[in-house]
mmCIF file of C-alpha atoms in Angstrom:
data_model
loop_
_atom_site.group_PDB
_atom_site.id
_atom_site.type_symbol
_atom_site.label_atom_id
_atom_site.label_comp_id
_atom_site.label_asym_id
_atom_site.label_seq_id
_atom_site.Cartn_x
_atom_site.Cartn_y
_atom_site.Cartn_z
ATOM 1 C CA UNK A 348 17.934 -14.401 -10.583
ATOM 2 C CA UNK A 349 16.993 -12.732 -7.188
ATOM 3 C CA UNK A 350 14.197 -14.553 -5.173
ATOM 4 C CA UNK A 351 11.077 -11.955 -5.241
ATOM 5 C CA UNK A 352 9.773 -10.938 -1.536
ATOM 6 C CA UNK A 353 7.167 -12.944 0.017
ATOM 7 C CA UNK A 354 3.953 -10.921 0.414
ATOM 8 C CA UNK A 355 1.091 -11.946 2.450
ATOM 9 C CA UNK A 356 -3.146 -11.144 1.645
ATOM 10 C CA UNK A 357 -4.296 -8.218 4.017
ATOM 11 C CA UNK A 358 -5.087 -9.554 7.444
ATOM 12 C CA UNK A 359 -7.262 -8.701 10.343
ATOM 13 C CA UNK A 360 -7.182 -6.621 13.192
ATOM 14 C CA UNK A 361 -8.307 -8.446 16.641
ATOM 15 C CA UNK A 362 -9.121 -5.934 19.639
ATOM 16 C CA UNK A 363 -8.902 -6.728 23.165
ATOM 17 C CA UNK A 364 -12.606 -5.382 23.708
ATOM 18 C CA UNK A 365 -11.101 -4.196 27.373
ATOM 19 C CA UNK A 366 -8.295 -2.619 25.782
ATOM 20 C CA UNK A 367 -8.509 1.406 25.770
ATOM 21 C CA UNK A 368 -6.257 3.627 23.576
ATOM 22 C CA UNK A 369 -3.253 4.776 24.921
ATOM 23 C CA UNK A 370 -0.639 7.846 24.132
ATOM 24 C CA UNK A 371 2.144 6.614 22.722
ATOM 25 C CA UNK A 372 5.446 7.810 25.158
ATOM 26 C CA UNK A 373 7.533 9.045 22.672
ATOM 27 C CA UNK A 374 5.355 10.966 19.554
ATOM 28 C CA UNK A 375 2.720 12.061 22.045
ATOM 29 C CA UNK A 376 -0.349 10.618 19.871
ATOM 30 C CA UNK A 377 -2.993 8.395 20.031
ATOM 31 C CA UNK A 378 -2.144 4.584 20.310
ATOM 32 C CA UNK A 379 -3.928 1.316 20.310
ATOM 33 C CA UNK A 380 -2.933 -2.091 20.486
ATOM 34 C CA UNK A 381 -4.282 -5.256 18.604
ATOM 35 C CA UNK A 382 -3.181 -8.308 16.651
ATOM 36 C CA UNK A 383 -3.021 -8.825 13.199
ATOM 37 C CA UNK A 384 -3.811 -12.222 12.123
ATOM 38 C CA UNK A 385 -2.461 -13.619 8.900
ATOM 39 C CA UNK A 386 -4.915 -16.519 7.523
ATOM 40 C CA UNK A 387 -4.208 -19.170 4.882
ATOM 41 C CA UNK A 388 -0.778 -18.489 4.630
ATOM 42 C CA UNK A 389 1.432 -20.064 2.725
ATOM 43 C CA UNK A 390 4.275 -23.265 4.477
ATOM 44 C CA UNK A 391 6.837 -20.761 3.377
ATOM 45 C CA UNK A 392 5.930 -17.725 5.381
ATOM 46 C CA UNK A 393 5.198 -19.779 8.192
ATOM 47 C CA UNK A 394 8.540 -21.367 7.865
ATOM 48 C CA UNK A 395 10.232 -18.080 7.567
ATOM 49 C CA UNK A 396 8.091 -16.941 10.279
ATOM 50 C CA UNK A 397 9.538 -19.661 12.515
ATOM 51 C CA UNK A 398 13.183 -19.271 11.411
ATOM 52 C CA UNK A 399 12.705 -15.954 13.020
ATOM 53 C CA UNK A 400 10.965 -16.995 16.404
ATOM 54 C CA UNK A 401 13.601 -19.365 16.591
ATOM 55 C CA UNK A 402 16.581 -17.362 16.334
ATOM 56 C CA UNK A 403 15.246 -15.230 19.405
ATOM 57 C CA UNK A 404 16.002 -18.322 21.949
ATOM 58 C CA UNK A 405 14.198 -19.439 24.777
ATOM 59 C CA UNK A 406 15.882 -16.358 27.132
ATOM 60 C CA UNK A 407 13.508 -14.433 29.327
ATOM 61 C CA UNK A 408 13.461 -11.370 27.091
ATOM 62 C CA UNK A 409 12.982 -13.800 23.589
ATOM 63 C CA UNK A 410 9.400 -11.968 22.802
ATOM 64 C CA UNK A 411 11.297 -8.671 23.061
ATOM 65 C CA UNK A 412 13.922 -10.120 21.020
ATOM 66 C CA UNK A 413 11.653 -11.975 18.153
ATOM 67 C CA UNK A 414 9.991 -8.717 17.846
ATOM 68 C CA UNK A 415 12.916 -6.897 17.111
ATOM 69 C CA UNK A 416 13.760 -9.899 14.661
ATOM 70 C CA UNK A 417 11.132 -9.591 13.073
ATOM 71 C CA UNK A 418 11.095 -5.439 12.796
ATOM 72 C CA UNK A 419 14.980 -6.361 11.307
ATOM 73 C CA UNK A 420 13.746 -8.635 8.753
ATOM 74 C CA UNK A 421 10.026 -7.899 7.617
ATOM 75 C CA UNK A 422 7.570 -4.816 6.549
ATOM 76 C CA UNK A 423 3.936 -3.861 7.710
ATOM 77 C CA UNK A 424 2.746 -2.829 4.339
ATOM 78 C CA UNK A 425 -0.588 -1.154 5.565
ATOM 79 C CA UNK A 426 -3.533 0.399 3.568
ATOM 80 C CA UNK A 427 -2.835 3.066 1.349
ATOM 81 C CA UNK A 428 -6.311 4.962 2.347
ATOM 82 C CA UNK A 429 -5.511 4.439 5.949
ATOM 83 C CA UNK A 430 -2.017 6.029 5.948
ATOM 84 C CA UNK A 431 -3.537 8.860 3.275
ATOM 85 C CA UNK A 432 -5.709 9.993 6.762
ATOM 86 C CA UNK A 433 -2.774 9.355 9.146
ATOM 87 C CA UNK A 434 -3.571 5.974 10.392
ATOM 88 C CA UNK A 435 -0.069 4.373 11.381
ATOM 89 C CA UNK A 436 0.297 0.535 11.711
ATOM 90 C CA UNK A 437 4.027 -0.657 13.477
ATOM 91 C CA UNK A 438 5.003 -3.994 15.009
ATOM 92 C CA UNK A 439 3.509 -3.964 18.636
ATOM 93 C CA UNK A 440 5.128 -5.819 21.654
ATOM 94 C CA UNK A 441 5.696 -9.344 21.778
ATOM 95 C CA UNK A 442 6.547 -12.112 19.593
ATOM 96 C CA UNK A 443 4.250 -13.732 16.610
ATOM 97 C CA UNK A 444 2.414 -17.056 16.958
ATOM 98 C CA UNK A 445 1.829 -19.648 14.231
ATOM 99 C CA UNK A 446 -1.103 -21.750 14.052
ATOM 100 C CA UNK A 447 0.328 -24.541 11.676
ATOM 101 C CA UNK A 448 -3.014 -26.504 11.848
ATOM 102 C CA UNK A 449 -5.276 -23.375 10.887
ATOM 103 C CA UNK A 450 -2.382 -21.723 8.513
ATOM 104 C CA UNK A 451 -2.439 -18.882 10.537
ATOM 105 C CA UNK A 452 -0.339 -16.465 11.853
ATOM 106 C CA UNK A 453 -0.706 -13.504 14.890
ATOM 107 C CA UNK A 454 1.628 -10.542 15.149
ATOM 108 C CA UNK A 455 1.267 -7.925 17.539
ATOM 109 C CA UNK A 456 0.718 -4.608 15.929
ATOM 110 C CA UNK A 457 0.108 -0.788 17.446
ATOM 111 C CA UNK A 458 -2.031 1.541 15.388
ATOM 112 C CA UNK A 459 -1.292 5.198 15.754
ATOM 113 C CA UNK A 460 -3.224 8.229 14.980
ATOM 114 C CA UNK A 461 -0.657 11.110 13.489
ATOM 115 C CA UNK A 462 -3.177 13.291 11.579
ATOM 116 C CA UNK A 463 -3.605 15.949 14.372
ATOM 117 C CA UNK A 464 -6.735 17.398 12.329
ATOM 118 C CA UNK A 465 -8.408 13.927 12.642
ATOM 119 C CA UNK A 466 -11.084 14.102 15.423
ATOM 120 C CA UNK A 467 -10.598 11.674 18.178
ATOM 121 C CA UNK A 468 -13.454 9.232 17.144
ATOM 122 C CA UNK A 469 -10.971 7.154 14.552
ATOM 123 C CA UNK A 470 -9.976 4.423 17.443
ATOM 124 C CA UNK A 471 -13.781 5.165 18.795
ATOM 125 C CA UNK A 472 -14.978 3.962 15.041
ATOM 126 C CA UNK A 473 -12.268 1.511 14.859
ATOM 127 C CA UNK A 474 -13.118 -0.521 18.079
ATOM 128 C CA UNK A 475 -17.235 0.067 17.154
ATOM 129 C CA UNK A 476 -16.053 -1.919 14.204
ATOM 130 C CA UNK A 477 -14.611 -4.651 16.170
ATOM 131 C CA UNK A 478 -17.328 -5.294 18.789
ATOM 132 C CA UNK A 479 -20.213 -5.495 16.200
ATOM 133 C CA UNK A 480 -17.455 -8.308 14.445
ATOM 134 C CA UNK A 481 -16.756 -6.377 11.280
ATOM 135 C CA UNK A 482 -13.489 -7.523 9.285
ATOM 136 C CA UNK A 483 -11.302 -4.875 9.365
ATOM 137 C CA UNK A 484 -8.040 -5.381 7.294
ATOM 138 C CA UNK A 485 -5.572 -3.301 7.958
ATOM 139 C CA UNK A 486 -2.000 -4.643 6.620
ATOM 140 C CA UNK A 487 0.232 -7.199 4.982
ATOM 141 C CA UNK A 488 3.565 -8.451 5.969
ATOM 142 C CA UNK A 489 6.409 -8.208 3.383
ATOM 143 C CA UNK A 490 9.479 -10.104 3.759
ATOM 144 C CA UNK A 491 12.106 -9.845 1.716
ATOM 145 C CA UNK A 492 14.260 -13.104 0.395
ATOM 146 C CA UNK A 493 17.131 -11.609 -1.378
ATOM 147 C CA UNK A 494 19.191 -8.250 -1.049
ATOM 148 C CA UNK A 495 17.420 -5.160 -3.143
ATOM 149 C CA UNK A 496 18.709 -4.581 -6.796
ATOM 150 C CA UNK A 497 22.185 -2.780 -6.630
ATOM 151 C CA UNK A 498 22.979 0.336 -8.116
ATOM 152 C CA UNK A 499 24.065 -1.400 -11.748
ATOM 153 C CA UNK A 500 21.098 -3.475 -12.111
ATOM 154 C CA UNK A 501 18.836 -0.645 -11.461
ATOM 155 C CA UNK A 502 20.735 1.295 -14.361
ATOM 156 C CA UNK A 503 20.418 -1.441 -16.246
ATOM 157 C CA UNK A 504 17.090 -1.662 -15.416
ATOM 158 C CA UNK A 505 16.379 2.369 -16.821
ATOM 159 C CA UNK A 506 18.420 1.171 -19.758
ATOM 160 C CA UNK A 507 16.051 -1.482 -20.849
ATOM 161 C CA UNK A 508 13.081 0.768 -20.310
ATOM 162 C CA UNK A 509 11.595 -0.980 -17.162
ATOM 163 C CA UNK A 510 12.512 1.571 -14.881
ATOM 164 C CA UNK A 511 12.294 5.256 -15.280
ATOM 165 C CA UNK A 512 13.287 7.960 -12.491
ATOM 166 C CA UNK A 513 11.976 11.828 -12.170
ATOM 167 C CA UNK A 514 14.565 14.792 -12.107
ATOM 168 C CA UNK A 515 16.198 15.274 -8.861
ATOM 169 C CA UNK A 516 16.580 11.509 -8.046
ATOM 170 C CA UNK A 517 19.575 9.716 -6.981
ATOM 171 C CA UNK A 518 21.047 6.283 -6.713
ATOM 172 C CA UNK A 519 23.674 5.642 -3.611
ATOM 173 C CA UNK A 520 26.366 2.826 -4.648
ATOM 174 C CA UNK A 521 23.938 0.202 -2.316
ATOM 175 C CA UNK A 522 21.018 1.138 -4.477
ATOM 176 C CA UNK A 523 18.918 3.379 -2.363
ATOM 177 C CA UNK A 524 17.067 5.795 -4.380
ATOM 178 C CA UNK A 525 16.065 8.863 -3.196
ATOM 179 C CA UNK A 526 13.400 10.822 -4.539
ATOM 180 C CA UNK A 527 12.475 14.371 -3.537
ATOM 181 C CA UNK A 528 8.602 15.375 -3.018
ATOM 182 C CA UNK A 529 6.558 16.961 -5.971
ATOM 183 C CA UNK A 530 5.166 20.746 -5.121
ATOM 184 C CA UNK A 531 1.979 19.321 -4.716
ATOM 185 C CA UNK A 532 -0.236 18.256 -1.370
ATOM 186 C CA UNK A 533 -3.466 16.133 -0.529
ATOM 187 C CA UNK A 534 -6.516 17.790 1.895
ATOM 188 C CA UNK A 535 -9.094 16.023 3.461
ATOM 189 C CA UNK A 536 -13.174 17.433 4.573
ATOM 190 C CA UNK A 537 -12.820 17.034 8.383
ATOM 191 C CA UNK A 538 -16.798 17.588 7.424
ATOM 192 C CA UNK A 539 -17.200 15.081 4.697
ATOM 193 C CA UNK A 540 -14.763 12.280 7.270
ATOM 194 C CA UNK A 541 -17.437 12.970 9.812
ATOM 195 C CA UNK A 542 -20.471 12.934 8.195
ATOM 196 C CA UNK A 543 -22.852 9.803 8.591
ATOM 197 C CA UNK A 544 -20.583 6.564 8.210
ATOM 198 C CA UNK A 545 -18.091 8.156 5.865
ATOM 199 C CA UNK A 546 -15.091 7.453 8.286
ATOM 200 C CA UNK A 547 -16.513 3.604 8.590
ATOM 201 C CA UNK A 548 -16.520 3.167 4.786
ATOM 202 C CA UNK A 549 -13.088 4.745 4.993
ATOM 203 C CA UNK A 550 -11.878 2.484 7.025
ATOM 204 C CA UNK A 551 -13.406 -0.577 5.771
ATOM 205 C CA UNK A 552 -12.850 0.143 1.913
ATOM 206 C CA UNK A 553 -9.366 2.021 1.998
ATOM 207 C CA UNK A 554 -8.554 4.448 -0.595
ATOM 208 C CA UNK A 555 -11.386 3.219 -2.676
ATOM 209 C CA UNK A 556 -13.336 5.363 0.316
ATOM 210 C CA UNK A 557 -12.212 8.729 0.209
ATOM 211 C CA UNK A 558 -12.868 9.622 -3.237
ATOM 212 C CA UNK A 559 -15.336 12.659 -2.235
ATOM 213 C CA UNK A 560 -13.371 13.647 0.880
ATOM 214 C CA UNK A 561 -9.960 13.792 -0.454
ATOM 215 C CA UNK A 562 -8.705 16.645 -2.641
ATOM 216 C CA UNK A 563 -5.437 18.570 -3.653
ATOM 217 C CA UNK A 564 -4.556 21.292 -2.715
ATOM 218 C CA UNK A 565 -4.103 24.484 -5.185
ATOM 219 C CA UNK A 566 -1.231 26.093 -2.418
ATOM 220 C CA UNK A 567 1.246 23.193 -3.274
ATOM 221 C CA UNK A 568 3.480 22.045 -0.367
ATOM 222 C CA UNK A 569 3.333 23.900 2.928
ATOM 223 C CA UNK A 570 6.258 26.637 3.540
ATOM 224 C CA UNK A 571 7.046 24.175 7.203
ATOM 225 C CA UNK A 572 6.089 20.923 8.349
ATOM 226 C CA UNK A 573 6.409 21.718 12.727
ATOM 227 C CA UNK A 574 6.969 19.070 14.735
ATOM 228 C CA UNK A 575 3.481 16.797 14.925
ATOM 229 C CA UNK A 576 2.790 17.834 11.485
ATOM 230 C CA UNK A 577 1.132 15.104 9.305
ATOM 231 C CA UNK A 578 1.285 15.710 4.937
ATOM 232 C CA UNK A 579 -0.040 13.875 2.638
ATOM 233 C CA UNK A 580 2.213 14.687 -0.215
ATOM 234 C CA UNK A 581 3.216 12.521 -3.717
ATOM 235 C CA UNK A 582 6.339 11.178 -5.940
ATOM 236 C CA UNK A 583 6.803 10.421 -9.151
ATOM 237 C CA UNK A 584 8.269 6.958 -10.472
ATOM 238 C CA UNK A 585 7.299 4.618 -13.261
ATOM 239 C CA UNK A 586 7.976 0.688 -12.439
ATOM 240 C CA UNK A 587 7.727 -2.020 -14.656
ATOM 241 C CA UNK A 588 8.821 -5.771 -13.198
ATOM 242 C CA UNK A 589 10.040 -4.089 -9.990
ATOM 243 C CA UNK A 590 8.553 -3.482 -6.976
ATOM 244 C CA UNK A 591 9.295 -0.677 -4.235
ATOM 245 C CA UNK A 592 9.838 -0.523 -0.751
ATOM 246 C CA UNK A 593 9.885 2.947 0.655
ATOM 247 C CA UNK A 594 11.838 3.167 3.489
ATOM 248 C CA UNK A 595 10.557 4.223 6.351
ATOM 249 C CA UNK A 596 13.146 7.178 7.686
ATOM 250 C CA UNK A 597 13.298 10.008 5.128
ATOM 251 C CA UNK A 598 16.368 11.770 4.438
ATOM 252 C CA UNK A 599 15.679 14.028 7.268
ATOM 253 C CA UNK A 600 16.032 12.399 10.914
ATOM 254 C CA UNK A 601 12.362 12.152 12.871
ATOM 255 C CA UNK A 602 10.855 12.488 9.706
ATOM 256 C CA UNK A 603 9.398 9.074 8.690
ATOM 257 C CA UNK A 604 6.566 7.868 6.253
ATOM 258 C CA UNK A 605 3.592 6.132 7.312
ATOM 259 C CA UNK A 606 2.981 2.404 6.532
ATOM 260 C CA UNK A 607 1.648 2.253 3.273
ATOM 261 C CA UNK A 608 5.082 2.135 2.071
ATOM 262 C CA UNK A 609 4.892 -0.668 -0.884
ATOM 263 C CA UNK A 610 5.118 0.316 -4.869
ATOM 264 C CA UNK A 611 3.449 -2.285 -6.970
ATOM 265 C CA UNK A 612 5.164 -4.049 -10.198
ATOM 266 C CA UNK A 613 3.495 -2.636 -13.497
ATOM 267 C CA UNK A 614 0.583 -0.892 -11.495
ATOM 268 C CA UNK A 615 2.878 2.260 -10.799
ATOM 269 C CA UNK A 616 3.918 2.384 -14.336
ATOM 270 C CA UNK A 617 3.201 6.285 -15.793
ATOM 271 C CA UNK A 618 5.701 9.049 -14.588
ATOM 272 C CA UNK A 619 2.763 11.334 -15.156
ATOM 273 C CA UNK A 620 0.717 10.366 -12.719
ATOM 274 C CA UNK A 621 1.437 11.138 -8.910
ATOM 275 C CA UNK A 622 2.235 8.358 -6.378
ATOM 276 C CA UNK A 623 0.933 9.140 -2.916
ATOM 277 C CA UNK A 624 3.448 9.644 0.127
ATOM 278 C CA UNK A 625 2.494 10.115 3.671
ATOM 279 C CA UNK A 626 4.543 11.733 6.212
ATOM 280 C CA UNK A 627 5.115 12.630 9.569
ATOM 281 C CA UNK A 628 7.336 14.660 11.246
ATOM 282 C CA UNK A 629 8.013 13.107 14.641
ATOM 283 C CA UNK A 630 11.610 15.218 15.071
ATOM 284 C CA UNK A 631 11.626 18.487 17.411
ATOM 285 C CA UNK A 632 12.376 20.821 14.556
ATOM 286 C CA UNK A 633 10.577 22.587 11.730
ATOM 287 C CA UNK A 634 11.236 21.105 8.378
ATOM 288 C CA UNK A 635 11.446 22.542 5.042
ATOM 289 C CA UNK A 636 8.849 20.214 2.674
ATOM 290 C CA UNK A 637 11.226 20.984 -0.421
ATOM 291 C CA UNK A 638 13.992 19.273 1.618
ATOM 292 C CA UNK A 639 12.488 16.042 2.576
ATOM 293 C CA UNK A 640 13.144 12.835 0.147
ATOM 294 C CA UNK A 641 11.535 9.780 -0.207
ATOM 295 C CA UNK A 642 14.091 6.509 0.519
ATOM 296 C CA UNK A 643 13.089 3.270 -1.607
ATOM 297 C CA UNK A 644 14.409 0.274 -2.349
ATOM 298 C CA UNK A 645 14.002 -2.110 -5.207
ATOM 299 C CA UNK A 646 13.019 -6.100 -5.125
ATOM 300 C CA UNK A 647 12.541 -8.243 -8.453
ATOM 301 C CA UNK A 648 8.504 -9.241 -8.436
ATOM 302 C CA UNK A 649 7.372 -12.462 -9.350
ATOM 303 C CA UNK A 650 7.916 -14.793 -12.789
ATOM 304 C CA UNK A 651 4.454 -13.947 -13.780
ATOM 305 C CA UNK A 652 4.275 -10.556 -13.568
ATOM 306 C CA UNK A 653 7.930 -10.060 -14.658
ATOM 307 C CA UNK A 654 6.762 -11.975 -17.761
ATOM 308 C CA UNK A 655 3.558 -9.891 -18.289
ATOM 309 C CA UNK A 656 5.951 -6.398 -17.789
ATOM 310 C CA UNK A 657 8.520 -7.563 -20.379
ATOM 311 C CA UNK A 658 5.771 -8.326 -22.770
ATOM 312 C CA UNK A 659 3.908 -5.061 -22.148
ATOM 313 C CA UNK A 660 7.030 -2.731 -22.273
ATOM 314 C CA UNK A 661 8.167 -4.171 -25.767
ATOM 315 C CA UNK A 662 8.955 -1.934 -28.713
ATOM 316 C CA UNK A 663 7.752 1.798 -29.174
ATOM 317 C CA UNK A 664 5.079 1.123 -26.721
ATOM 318 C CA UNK A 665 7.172 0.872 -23.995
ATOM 319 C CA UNK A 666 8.175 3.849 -23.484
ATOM 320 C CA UNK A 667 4.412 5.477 -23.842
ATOM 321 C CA UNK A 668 3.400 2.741 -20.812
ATOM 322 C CA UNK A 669 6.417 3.961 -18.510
ATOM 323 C CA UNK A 670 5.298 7.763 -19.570
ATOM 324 C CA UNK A 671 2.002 7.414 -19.092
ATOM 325 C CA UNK A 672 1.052 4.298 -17.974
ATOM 326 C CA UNK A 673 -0.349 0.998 -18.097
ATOM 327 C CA UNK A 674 -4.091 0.811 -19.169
ATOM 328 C CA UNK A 675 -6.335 -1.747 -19.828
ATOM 329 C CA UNK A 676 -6.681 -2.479 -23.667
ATOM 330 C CA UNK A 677 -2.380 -2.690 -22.923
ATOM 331 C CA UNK A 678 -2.573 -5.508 -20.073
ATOM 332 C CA UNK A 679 -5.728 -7.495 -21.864
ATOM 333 C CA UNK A 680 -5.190 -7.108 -25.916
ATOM 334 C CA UNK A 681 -9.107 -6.086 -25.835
ATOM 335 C CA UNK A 682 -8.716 -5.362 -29.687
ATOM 336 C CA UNK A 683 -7.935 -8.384 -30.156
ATOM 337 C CA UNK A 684 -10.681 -10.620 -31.773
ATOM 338 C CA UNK A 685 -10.056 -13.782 -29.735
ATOM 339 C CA UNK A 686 -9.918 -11.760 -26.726
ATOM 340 C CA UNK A 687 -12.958 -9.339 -27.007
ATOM 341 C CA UNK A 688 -15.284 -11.952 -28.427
ATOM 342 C CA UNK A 689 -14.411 -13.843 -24.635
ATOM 343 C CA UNK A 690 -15.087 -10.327 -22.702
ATOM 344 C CA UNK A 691 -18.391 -9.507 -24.732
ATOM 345 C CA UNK A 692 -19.737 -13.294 -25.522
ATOM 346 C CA UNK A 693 -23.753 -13.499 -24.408
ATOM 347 C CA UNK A 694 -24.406 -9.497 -25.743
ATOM 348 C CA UNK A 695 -26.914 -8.745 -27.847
ATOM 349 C CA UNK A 696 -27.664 -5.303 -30.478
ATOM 350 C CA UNK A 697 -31.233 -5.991 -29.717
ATOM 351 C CA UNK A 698 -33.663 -6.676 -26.954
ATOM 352 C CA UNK A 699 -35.629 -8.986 -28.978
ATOM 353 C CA UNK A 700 -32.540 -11.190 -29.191
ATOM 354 C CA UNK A 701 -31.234 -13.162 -26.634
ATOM 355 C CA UNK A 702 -28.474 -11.663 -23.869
ATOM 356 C CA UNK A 703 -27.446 -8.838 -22.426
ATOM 357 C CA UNK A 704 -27.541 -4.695 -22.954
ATOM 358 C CA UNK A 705 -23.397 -4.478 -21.896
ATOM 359 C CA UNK A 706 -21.080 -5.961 -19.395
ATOM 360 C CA UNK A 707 -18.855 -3.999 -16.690
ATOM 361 C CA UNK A 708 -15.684 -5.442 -15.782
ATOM 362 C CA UNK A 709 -14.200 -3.610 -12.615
ATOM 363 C CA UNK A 710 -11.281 -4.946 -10.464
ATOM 364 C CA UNK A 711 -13.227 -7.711 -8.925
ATOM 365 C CA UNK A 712 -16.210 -8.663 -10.654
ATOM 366 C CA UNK A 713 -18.522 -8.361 -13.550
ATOM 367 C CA UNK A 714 -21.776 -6.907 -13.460
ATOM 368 C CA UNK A 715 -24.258 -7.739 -16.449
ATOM 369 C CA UNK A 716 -26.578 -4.912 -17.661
ATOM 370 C CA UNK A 717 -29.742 -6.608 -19.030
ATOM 371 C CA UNK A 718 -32.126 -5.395 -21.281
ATOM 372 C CA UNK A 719 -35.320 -3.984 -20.311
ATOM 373 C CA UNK A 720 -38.267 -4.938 -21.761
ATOM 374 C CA UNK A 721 -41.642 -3.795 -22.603
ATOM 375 C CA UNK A 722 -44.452 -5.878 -20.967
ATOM 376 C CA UNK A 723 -45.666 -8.882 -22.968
ATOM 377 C CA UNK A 724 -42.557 -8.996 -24.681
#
């Protein structure tokens, strides 16, 4: 079996506080430069880490050379609401340096601004974050350990139900899959962005941020994306123990997508439901939007949640979950006595009895709802 990739927790952007934004010689947009610092990382990514410093030598031009190494062998994965308002993260200049003592590792990085109907302020509100010491995570590092399934396993994979492709898409004999765009397109409220510390919580919180200033559009894909152009567009693709790496080049040349480039095992399960892409057209010429397809690549994901996936997508369920998608009584067997009696232990019918009104369960903690009283009671 393939080794899964190695994936590290978000990390942390560090600002030079006498370090100004910059325009960035070859797009012509906004830049700034910063490092992104890995903590508690595991020996292994450190090692592999190190394998790659290594390999560069001990030449005069080995920083220029590790960070090419390292753009050869690794991904910035960043944040999926950052890239949805066209906030690029790339490899920066320089090589990386591990702290084995602290489990830590620094890697140059460049942010870049490609929305051109973004106000200017996003590196103003980025670098206000930084000198009042706010984390601000901003990407992980993916590295891969084994070549990406080829083009049988990933039929195979379709055969078996754990894998299940939208009309149009194709499968080269190395296993690329391409993946043309869905008529449909994402707006954002310059207004809303703008307005008190909307762009702050944005930035700070990610997707989960841009609920009210995000919508679709009812006009579908644009007739032309012009050089500059930033869309926010989707896919559609249903994964179950497979994770996917969108390439960064489209099938067009200039055309690339922003960072947030990683499909999750299981999560993006449902061929209903849209997967975000972002893209930017850094070429010289006008593009056609219903010409432009998404690149991805497929790694194995981890014994866990390959074991979870093979259990969900069992029997006729299976192929309900890879139409419309994983939900939560699937993953957690809620109707299940054993399992709801755990999830709803210490709640009561009554106020008069002891515990709680209800329990919410969200992604990372529980709130209790208690009941309320009357006085003297």
């Amino acid at each position: 079996m393939k080794r899964p990739p190695l994936l590290t927790e978000d990390g942390s952007l560090l600002l030079d506080p006498h370090i100004e934004p910059t325009i960035d010689p070859r797009l012509s947009v906004p830049k700034l430069a910063g490092i992104l610092r890995f903590e508690e990382t595991s020996d292994t990514i450190r090692s592999v880490v190190g394998d790659i410093i290594t390999a560069a030598g001990s030449s005069a031009s080995r920083e220029a050379f590790a960070a090419e190494l390292l753009r050869q062998r690794c991904c910035l994965i960043g944040r999926s609401g950052h890239s949805q308002i066209g906030l690029d993260l790339d490899f920066g200049e320089g090589a990386p340096e591990i702290d084995t003592r602290h489990k830590r590792i620094d890697i140059p990085v460049q942010l870049l601004s490609l929305n051109p109907h973004i106000p200017d302020i996003l590196f103003a509100e980025i670098k206000s974050l930084a000198d009042r010491n706010r984390r601000l995570t901003v990407g992980r590092l993916f590295i891969p350990m084994a070549a990406p399934l080829g083009r049988a396993e990933i039929e195979e994979a379709m055969t078996g139900h754990f894998l299940l492709l939208p009309p149009g898409a194709d499968i080269d004999d190395e296993g690329v899959v391409t993946i043309p765009l869905e008529n449909s397109r994402y707006l954002l409220s310059n207004t809303l962005l703008t307005a008190g510390q909307n762009i702050q919580i944005v930035l700070s919180e990610s997707k989960e941020g841009l609920g009210l200033i995000q919508y679709p559009s009812r006009c579908g894909l644009p007739d032309a994306l012009a050089p500059g152009d930033f869309l926010c567009g989707s896919i559609r693709i249903s994964l179950g123990p497979y994770s996917a790496l969108i390439d960064r080049n489209l099938n067009t040349p200039g055309v690339f997508h922003l960072a947030a480039r990683l499909l999750d095992a299981v999560r993006t399960s449902g061929i209903k439901i849209p997967r975000q892409v972002e893209i930017y057209n850094g070429s010289d010429q006008t593009i056609a939007p219903e010409s432009l397809k998404v690149r991805l690549r497929l790694f194995p994901t981890d014994l866990v949640t390959t074991r979870m996936a093979k259990q969900l997508l069992t029997g006729s369920q299976a192929g309900r979950i890879m139409q419309d998608g994983v939900d939560f009584a699937d993953a957690t067997n809620i109707f299940d006595l054993r399992v709801s009696d755990a999830l709803f232990d210490n709640i009561s019918s009554m106020a008069t009895l002891r515990g709680n009104y209800g329990r919410i369960l969200t992604r990372s903690k529980c709130i209790e709802i208690q009941w309320e009283l009357q006085d003297n009671e």
